[in-house]
Structures are given as C-alpha cells and as structure tokens.
Coordinates of C-alpha atoms in Angstrom, one line a residue:
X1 CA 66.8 60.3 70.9
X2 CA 67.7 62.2 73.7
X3 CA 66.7 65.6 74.3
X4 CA 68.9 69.0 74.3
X5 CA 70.0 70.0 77.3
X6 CA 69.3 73.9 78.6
X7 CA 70.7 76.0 80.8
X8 CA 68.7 76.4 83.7
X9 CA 69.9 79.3 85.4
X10 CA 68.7 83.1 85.2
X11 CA 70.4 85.0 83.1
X12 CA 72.1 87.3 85.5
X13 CA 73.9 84.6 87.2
X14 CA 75.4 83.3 83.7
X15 CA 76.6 86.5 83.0
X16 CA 78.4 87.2 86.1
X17 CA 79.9 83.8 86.0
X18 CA 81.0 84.9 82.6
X19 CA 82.2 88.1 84.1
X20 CA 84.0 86.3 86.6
X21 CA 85.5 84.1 84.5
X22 CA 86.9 86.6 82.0
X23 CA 88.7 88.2 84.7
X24 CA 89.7 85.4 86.4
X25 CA 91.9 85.0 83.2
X26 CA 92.7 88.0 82.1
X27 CA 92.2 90.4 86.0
X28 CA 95.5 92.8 85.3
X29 CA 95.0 92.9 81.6
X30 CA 91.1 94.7 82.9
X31 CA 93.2 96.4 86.3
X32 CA 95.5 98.0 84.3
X33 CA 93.0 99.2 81.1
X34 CA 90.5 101.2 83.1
X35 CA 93.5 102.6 85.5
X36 CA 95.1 103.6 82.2
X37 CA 91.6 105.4 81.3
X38 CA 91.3 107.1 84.3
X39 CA 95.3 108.3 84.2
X40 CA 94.4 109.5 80.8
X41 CA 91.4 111.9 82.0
X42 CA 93.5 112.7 85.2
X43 CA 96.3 113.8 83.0
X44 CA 94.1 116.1 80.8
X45 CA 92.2 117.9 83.8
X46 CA 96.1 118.4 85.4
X47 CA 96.9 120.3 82.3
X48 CA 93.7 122.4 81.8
X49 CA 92.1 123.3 85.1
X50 CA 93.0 126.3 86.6
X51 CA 94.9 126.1 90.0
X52 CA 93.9 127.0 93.1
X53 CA 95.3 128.3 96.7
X54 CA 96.6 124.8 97.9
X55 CA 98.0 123.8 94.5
X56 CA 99.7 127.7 94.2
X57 CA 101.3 127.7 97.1
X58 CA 103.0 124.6 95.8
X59 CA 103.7 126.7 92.6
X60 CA 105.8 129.1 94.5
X61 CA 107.6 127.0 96.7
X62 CA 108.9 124.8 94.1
X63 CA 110.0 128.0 92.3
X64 CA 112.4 128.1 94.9
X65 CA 116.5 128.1 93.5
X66 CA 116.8 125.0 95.1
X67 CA 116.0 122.5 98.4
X68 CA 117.8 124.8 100.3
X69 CA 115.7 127.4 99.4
X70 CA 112.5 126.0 99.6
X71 CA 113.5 124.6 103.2
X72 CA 114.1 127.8 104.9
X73 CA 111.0 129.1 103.1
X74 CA 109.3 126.5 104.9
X75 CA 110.9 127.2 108.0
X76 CA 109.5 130.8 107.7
X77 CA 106.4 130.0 107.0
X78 CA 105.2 130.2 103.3
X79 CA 103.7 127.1 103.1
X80 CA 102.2 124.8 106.7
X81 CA 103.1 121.3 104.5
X82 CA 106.5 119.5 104.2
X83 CA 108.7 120.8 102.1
X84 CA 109.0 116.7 100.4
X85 CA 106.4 117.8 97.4
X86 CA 107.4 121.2 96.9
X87 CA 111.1 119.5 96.1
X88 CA 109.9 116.7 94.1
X89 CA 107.8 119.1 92.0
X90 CA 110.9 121.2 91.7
X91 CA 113.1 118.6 90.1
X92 CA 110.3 118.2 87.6
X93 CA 109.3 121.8 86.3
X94 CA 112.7 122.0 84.1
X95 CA 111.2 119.3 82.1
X96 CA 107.3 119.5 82.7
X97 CA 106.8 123.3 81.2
X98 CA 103.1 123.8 82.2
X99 CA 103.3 124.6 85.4
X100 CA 99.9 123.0 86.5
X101 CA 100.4 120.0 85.0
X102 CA 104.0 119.8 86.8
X103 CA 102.6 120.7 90.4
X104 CA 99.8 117.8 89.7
X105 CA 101.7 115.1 88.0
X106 CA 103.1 113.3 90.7
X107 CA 100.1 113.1 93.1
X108 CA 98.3 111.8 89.8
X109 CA 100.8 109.2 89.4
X110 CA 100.8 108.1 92.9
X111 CA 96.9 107.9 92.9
X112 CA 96.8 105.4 90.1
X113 CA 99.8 103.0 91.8
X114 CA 97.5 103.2 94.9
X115 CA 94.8 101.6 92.9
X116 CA 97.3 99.3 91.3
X117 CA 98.6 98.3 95.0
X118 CA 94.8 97.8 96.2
X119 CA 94.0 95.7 93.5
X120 CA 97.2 93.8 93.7
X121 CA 96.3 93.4 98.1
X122 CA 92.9 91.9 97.3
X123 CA 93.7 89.7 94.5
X124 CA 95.2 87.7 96.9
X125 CA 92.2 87.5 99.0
X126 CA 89.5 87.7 96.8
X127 CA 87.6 86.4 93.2
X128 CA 88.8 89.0 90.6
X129 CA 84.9 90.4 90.6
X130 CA 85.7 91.5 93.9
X131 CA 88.8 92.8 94.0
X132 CA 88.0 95.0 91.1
X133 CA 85.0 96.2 92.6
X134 CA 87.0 97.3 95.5
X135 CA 90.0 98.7 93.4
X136 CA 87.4 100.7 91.4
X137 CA 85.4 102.0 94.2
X138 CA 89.0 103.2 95.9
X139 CA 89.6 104.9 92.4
X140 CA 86.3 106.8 92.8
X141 CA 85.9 107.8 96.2
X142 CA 88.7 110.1 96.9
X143 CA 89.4 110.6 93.0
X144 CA 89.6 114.7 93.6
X145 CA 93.0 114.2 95.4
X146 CA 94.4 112.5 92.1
X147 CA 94.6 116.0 90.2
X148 CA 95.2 117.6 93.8
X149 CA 99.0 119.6 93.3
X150 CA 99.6 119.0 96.5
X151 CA 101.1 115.7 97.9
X152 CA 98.2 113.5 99.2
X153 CA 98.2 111.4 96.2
X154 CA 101.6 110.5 96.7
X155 CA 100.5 109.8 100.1
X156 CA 98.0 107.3 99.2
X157 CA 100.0 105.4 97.1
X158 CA 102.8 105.4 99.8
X159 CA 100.1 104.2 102.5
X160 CA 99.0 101.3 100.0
X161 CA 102.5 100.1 98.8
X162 CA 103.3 99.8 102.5
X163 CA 100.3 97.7 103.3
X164 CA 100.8 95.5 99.6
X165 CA 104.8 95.5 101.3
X166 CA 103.3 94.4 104.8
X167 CA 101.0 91.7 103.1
X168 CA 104.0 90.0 101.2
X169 CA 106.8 90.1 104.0
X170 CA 103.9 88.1 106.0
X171 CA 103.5 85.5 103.7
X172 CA 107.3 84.9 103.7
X173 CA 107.3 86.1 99.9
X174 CA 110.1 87.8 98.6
X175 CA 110.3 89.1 102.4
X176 CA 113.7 91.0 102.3
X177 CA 112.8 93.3 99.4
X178 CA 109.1 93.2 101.3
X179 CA 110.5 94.6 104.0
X180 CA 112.8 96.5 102.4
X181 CA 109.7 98.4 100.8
X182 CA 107.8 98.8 103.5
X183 CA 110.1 100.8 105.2
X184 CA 110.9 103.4 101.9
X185 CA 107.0 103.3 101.8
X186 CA 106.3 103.9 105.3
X187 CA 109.0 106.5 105.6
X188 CA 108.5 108.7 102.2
X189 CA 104.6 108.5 103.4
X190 CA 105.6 110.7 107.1
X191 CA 107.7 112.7 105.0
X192 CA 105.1 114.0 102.8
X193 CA 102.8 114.7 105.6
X194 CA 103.4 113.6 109.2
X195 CA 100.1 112.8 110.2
X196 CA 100.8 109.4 108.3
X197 CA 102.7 108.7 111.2
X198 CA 99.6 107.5 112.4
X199 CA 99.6 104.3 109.7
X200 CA 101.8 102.5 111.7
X201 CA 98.7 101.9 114.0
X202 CA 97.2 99.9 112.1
X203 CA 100.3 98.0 111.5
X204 CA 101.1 97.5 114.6
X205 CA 98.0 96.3 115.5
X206 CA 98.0 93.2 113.1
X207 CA 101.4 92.6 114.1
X208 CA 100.2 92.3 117.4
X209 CA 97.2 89.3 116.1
X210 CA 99.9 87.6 114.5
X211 CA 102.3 87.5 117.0
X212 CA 99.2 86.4 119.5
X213 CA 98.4 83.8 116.8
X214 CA 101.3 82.2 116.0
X215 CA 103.7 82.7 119.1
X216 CA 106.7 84.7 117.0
X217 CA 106.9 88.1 117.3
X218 CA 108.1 89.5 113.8
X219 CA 110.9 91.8 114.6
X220 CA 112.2 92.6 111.3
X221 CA 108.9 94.0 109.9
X222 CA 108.3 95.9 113.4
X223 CA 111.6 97.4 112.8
X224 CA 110.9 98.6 109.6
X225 CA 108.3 100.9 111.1
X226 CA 111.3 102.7 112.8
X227 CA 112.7 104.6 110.2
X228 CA 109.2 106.4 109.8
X229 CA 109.7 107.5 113.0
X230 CA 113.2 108.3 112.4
X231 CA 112.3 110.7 109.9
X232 CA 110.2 112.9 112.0
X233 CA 114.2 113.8 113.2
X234 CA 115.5 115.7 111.0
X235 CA 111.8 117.3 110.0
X236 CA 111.6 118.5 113.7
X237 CA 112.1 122.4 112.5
X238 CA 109.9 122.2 110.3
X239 CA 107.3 120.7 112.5
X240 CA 108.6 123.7 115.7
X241 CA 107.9 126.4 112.7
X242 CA 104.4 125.0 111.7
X243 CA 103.9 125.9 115.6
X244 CA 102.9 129.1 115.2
X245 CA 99.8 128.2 112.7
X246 CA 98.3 126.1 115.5
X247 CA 96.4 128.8 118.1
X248 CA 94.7 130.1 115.4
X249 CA 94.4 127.7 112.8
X250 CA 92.1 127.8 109.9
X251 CA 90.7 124.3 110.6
X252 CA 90.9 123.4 114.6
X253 CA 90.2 119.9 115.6
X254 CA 86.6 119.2 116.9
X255 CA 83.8 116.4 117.7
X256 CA 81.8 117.1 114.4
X257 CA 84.7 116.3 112.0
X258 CA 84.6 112.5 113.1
X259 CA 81.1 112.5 111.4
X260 CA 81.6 114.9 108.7
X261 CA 85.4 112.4 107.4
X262 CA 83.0 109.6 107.6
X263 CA 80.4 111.1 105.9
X264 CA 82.6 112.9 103.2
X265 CA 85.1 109.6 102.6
X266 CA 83.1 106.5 103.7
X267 CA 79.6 107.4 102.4
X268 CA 80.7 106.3 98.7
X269 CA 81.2 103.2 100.1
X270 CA 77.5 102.7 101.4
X271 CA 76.6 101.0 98.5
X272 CA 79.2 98.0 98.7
X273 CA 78.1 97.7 102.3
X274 CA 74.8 97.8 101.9
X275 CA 74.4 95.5 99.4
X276 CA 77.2 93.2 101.4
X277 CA 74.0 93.5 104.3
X278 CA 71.4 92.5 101.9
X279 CA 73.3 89.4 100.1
X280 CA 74.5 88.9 104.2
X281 CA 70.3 88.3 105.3
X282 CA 69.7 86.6 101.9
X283 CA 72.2 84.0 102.4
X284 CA 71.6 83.9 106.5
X285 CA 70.0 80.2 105.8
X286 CA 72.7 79.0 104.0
X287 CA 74.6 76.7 106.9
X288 CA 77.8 76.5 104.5
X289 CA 80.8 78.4 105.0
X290 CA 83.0 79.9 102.9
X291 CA 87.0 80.6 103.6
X292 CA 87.8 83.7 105.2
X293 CA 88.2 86.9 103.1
X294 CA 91.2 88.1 104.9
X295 CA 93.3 86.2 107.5
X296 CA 92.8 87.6 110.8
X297 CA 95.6 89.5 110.8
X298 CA 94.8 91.9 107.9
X299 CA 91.1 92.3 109.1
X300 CA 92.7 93.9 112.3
X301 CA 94.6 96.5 109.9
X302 CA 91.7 97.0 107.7
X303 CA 89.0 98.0 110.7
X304 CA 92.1 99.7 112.4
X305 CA 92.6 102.0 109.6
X306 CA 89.0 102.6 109.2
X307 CA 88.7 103.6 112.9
X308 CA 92.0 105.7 113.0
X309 CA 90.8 109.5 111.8
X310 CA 87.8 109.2 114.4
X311 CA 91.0 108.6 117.1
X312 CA 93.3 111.0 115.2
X313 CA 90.8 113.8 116.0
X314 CA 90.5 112.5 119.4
X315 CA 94.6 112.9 119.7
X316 CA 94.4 115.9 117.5
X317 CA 91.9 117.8 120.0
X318 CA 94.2 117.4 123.1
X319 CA 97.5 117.9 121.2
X320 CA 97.9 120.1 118.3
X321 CA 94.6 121.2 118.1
X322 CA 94.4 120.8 114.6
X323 CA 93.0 118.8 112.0
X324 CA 91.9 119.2 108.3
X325 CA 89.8 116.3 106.9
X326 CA 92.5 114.9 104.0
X327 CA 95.4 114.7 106.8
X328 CA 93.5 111.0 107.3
X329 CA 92.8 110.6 103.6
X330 CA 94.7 107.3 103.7
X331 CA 91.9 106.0 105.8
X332 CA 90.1 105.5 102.7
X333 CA 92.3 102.9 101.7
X334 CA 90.9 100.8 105.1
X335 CA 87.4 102.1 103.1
X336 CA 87.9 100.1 99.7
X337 CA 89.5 97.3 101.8
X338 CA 86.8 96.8 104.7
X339 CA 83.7 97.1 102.5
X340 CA 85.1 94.6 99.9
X341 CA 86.0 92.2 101.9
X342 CA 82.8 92.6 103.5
X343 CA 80.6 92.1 100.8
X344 CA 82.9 89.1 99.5
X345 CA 82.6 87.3 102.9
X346 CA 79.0 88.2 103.0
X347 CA 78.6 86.8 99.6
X348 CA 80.5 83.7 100.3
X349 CA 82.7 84.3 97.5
X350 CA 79.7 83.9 95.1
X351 CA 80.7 86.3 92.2
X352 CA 77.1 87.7 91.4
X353 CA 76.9 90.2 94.2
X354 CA 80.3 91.4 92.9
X355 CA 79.5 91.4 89.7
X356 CA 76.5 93.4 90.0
X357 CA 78.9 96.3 91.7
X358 CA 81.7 96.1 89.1
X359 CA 79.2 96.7 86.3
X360 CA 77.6 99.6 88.7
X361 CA 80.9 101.0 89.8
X362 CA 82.9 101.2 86.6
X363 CA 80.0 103.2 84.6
X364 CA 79.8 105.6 87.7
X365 CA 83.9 106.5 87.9
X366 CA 83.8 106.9 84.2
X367 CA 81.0 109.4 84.1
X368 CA 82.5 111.0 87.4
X369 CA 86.3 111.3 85.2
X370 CA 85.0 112.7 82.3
X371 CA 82.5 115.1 83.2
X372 CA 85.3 117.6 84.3
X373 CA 86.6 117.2 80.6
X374 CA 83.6 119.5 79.6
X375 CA 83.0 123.4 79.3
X376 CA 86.0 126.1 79.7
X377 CA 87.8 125.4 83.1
X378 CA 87.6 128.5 85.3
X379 CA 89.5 129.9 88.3
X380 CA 87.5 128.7 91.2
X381 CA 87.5 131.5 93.7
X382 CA 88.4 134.2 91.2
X383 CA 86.5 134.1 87.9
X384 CA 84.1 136.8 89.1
X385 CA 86.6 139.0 90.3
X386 CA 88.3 138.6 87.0
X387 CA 85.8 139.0 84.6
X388 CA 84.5 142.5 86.2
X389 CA 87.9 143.9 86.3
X390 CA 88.7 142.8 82.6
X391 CA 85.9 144.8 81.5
X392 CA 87.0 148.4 83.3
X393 CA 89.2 150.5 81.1
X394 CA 93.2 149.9 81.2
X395 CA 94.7 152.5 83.8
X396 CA 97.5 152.6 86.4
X397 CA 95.7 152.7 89.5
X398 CA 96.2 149.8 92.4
X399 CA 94.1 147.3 92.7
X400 CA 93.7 146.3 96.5
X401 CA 92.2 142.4 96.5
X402 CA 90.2 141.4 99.5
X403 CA 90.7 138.0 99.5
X404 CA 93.6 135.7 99.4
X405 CA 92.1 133.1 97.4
X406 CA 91.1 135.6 94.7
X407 CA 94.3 137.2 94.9
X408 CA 96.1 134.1 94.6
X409 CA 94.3 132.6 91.5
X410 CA 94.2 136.3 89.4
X411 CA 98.2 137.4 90.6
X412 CA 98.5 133.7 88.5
X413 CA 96.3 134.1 85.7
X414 CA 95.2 137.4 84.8
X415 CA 97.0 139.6 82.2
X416 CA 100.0 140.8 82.5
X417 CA 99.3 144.5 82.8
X418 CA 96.3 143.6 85.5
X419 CA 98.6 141.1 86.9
X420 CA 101.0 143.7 87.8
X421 CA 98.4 146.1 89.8
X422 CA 97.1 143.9 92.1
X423 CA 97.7 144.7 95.7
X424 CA 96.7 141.9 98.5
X425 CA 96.6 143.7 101.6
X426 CA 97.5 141.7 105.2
X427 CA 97.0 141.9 108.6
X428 CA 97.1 139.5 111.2
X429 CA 95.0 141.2 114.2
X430 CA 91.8 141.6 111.6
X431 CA 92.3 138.4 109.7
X432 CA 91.5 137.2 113.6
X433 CA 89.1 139.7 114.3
X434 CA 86.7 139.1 111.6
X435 CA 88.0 135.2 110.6
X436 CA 89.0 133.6 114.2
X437 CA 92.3 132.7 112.8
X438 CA 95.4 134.4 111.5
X439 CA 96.2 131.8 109.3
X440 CA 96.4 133.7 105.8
X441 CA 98.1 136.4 107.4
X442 CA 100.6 134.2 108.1
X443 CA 101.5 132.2 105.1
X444 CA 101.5 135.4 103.3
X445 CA 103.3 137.3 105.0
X446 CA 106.4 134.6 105.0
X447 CA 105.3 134.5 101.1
X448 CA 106.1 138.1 100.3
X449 CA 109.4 137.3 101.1
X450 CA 109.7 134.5 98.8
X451 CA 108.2 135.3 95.8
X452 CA 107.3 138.9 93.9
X453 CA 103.5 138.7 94.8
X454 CA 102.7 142.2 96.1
X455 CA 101.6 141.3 99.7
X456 CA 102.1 144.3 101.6
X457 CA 100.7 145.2 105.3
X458 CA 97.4 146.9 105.8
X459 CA 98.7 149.9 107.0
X460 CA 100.8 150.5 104.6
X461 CA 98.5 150.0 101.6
X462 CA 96.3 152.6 103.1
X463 CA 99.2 154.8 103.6
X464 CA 100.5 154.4 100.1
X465 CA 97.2 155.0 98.1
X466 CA 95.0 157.1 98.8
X467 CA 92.9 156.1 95.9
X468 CA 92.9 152.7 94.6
X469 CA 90.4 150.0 93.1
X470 CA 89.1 147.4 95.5
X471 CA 87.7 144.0 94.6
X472 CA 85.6 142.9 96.9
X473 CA 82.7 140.0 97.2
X474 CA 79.8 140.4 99.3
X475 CA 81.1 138.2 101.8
X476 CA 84.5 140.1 102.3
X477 CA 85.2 142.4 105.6
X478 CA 87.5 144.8 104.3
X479 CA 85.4 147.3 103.1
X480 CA 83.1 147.5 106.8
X481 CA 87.1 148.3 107.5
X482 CA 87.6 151.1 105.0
X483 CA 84.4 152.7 105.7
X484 CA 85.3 152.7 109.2
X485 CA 88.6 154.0 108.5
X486 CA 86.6 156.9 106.7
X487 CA 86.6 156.1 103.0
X488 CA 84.3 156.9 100.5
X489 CA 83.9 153.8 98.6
X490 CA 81.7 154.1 95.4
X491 CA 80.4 150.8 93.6
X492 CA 82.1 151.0 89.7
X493 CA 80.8 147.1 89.0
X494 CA 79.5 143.9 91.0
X495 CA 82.3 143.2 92.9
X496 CA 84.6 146.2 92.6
X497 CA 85.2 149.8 94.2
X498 CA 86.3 153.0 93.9
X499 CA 88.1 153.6 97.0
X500 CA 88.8 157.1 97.7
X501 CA 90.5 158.2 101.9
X502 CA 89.1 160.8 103.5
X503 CA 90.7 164.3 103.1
X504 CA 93.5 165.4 106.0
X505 CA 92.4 168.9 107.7

C-alpha cells in the first residue's frame, strides 16, 4: 500500500506559483480589472476636487471661442504650455458640463492607456507576475499626474504607445501600422509639451544597438522620429513667445533638481530594486542562467530613458535655463521598465520574488486611490482665505488679493457676490523684487486680456481705492509694500485687512 504523496514545498512558493499561474491564464482579464478600479477613483477625484493654478489656467484657455483664439492667447502669454490641451479640452467642455472633470478627463484617460501600454511592453518580456508588478508600480508612482488638468498624462501615455509602437515594428509585427503609430505617438507627445522631444534619445539610442547588432540600419522607424521634429515647425511662435518667461522664470534649471527628480519619481521604485538586489545575492550561487529580460536593444532605451532628465537639466542649464521636474515625467516610464526587468533578471524569471511585490504593490495603489475619496475636498491654496472672508458682513468694498494662487482658486469658486469684488493686483518689477522672477506678472497680465478676471496693475489699484479689503497670508509681501506706501492697515480677521491710504495734504 503505497503511501500519499505531499507537497513538499513552503507554502509561499505554492501560492505564488498559484499566482503565477492564474495570471498566466487570465493576465489582461487582472491588467484591465484593477486599471478599471483605479479609472474609477481617478474619475471621481476629477469631478470633486477643487482646481488649482495649473489646472485653471487650462480652465480659461479652453474657454477660448475657438483654436484660433486660444492660439494667439498663447502667443501673448496667458498660459507658458502648448496650446494642444487647452484645444483638446475645448472640443470637450460642450459635452463634459463640469468644468473640472472636463479639464482632467483626458490626462486621466491617457494615464490609464499608459499603464495598459506598459503592461502590454513587458508581457512580452516577462512572466505575468512581473509585468504586473511593474505595470502597477508605473500606476502608483506618478499617479498625481492622472487627475492633473493639464496635459502630462496625455503625455505619458503618448511616451508609452510610442515605445509599445517601437517594440512591435522591431519584431517585424504588424510593422507598417507599428510605424505608423509611433510616429502619431511620438509626434502628438512634442506637441503637448516639447521637452518630449527629448524621447527620441532613447530611441535613437537602441536603434543604434540594433543597427550595431545586426548590420541593417532601420530607416523606416528612424524616419518616423522626423515628424516629431517636424512639429516643433509650425509650434516655433509659440516656443519665441514662451521666450520672455525664461530670464526670470519661476523654476530655473540647476544641479540639485537631478537629485531631487530622482528622489521625487524613482524613490517609489526602491522597493522593486531592492528587493531585485537581495533575490540578485541570494541566487549569486546559482550557476544557471536564465534568458534575457529584455533584448539588448530595449535595455539601451530603458537605462537611456532613466538617465535622460539628469542630461535634460544638464542641456536645460546651458540653454533655456529652465526646467520644472514633470517636463521629464515620462522618465518614469524608463522607471517601471528598468526596475522590473531588473528584479525579473535578478530573479531568473522565478515568480516568487514577483509575486511577493504584486501582492505588496496592489494593496498600496489601492489605499493610495482611495484615500483622496475621503473628507470634503478643499481649495488648496485658498480655503483659508475663503473661509475668513465668508464670515465678514456682505458690503461693496474691493477686495485686493495678494496672491495669485488664492486669487485664482476663490475668483473660481467663491460666491458670486464675493466673486465679483476680488481685485488681484500685478506688477512685474516687485513680483522680481521680492520673488526673483516675474513669472505671475506675466501670465496674468496676458490673462486679463483673455478672460474677465479683475487683474489690474499695482498702481492703478492703489489709485482707484483708497480703501479696500486686503487678503493677505503671513508669508505675502504686499502689505511690507502698502505700509511703505503709507497705509494704515488694520487686522479685521487672520488673514485679512482693512486697508485704508494715507490722507493727501
């Protein structure tokens, strides 16, 4: 009589064989669920958080009459982007009434196809466990910019089609349509911002190992980078205009940013790599090799991409002279992608080690969509502003607001009859003075003309009122300014002021 027969191995490596075997069956049926989920809690935040600057200026560009319109407000200045979101958000506010929701929708939708595009680009690499785990982390690490009404999302998805579109016109798939793609891809991407010019680096560069590799250089797919470039044509005024923002820019290009990007964007991946390190020094005895992750090719665009906004900064610092942290956001994409494929290789395609991240990773980007679904969304400059002024009794008198981010968010959202008293006073030489940029002054000042937002020079403010109410924060200039202009500035709550001029002799 022979003896049952039992399963020998721990438990935590049957269950991740189980894992892996359930989505080895069933790996979009999983993909697309807990995308769907997220969409779902992106959607709700997009229609219940409060705007901010950013996401307002999109507001009023895409309230424009038309694309001609919102192109020669670009031109002049109300807004530093491309005018490619502002018109895509414009075709949709006719049909999407809430106005937040519309300004957010398509970066939202574009973040999820990015995830759908990574996850589609490492499937063909990796064991399912893996290329969920790298999909997910993606998902989480830059998730902000998926209810961000401004186009980076868009962007991100346009980066990662592209790279899916590279991918399949090198594996001599479908490779007319592939190429087809990647040009659309590669080209709507410089259109919505044109530092994605930049993603044809790492393009390039794998081209280049493949060309070394096998002897044939690939002109087709290099010459569907060229529209990209092509597009940077007919954007060139928009590009001279933006000019004027870059010797005093907000955000100037320097040495720290390299480690505060990697810090910000690559630190979520630590985990992935760290334990890629560990399983790496487990296995170091293990003599047996596993195929490559990637083929050399794409590991040359995945580090090249992860490299690129520490030499983007480089450029940026000898060029323009500018650089704000989410113009490389696509650099995340090389993120997912390197630290996967690390951990996979490291792992030698066991599934436990990814396993063991999936069940970490999908837990931690459902805690990190839903915990925004709480409380009652506030205005996120603004709200104490707002709340001291509600409670001061209805009058006439102007309300001069120091700042432009407060402005902003209560000319949007306060009532009507506030709404309509708010002054925002601007002025280039002290926006300089006491910021080191001019900035604000200058995007407001082209916005005035584009919009009915009371934005009206310094000088004139203090000519037109002799008494009006100021809101003010503790960390605002403009009432050093008024004192030193000689008013008499008396405190009627926490952040706001009597503001009374001196008397003429």
């Amino acid at each position: 009589m022979s003896s049952p027969a039992f399963d020998t191995q721990p438990l935590f490596i049957r269950a991740a064989s189980a894992l892996d075997n359930e989505l080895e069956r069933h790996f979009w049926r999983w993909s697309v669920l807990i995308v769907l989920a997220f969409l779902a809690c992106a959607l709700i935040r997009d229609a219940r958080d409060k705007m901010w600057l950013d996401e307002l200026y999109t507001v009023y560009m895409a309230r424009q009459a038309g694309p001609g319109e919102i192109i020669k407000a670009t031109i002049e200045g109300a807004d530093a982007g491309a005018p490619s979101y502002a018109m895509i958000v414009h075709s949709i506010l006719p049909v999407v009434k809430n106005e937040a929701l519309a300004v957010r929708l398509p970066s939202t939708l574009g973040y999820c196809g990015m995830v759908l595009c990574l996850l589609a680009f490492c499937r063909r690499r990796m064991p399912a466990v893996y290329a969920l785990a790298a999909g997910v982390a993606a998902c989480d690490a830059s998730r902000y910019y998926a209810t961000e009404g401004r186009g980076y999302g868009l962007m991100l998805f346009c980066g990662a089609a592209a790279l899916l579109s590279w991918q399949t016109a090198t594996t001599a798939r479908r490779r007319l349509a592939s190429i087809a793609m990647l040009a659309v891809c590669l080209t709507a991407m410089v259109a919505l911002h044109y530092f994605a010019i930049f993603f044809l680096c790492p393009l390039l560069v794998g081209e280049l190992i493949r060309w070394r590799r096998s002897g044939k250089f690939d002109f087709a797919v290099v010459a569907a980078m060229a529209p990209a470039l092509a597009v940077l044509i007919p954007h060139y005024p928009f590009i001279e205009a933006a000019r004027k923002f870059q010797p005093h820019y907000w955000s100037p290009a320097s040495w720290n940013q390299i480690g505060d990007f990697y810090i910000q964007y690559f630190l979520p991946f630590a985990p992935l790599m760290l334990v890629a390190a560990v399983v790496f020094a487990a296995l170091a005895a293990d003599r047996r090799t596993a195929e490559d992750t990637l083929p050399p090719q794409e590991w040359a665009v995945v580090v090249t991409l992860a490299f690129m906004p520490a030499i983007i900064i480089a450029i940026s610092k000898y060029t323009t002279h500018v650089f704000v942290d989410r113009y490389a956001l696509w650099a995340c994409i090389g993120f997912a992608l390197l630290s996967g494929g690390m951990l996979c290789a490291a792992a030698r395609r066991r599934t436990a080690a990814g396993a063991v991240m999936l069940v970490l990773l999908v837990p931690l980007l459902a805690l990190h969509s839903a915990r925004h679904l709480r409380g009652k969304p506030v205005m996120r400059a603004g709200e104490p502003e707002l709340r001291d002024l509600n409670k001061l009794a209805e009058s006439s008198e102007p309300i001069v607001v120091a700042d432009n981010f407060v402005y902003m968010e209560m000319a949007y959202y306060a009532k009507p009859a506030l709404r309509q008293r708010l002054v925002y006073p601007v002025d280039a030489t002290l926006e300089l003075h006491d910021m080191g940029y001019d900035t604000v002054a200058l995007i407001m000042s082209a916005l005035s003309h584009r919009s009915a937002l009371r934005i009206t020079p310094y000088d004139s403010v203090l000519a037109s009122y002799p008494r009006f109410l100021l809101s003010a924060g503790q960390t605002d200039h403009l009432p050093q300014h008024l004192l030193a202009a000689g008013y008499r500035l008396t405190e009627i709550a926490p952040t706001v002021y009597e503001a009374v001029a001196p008397e003429k002799n």
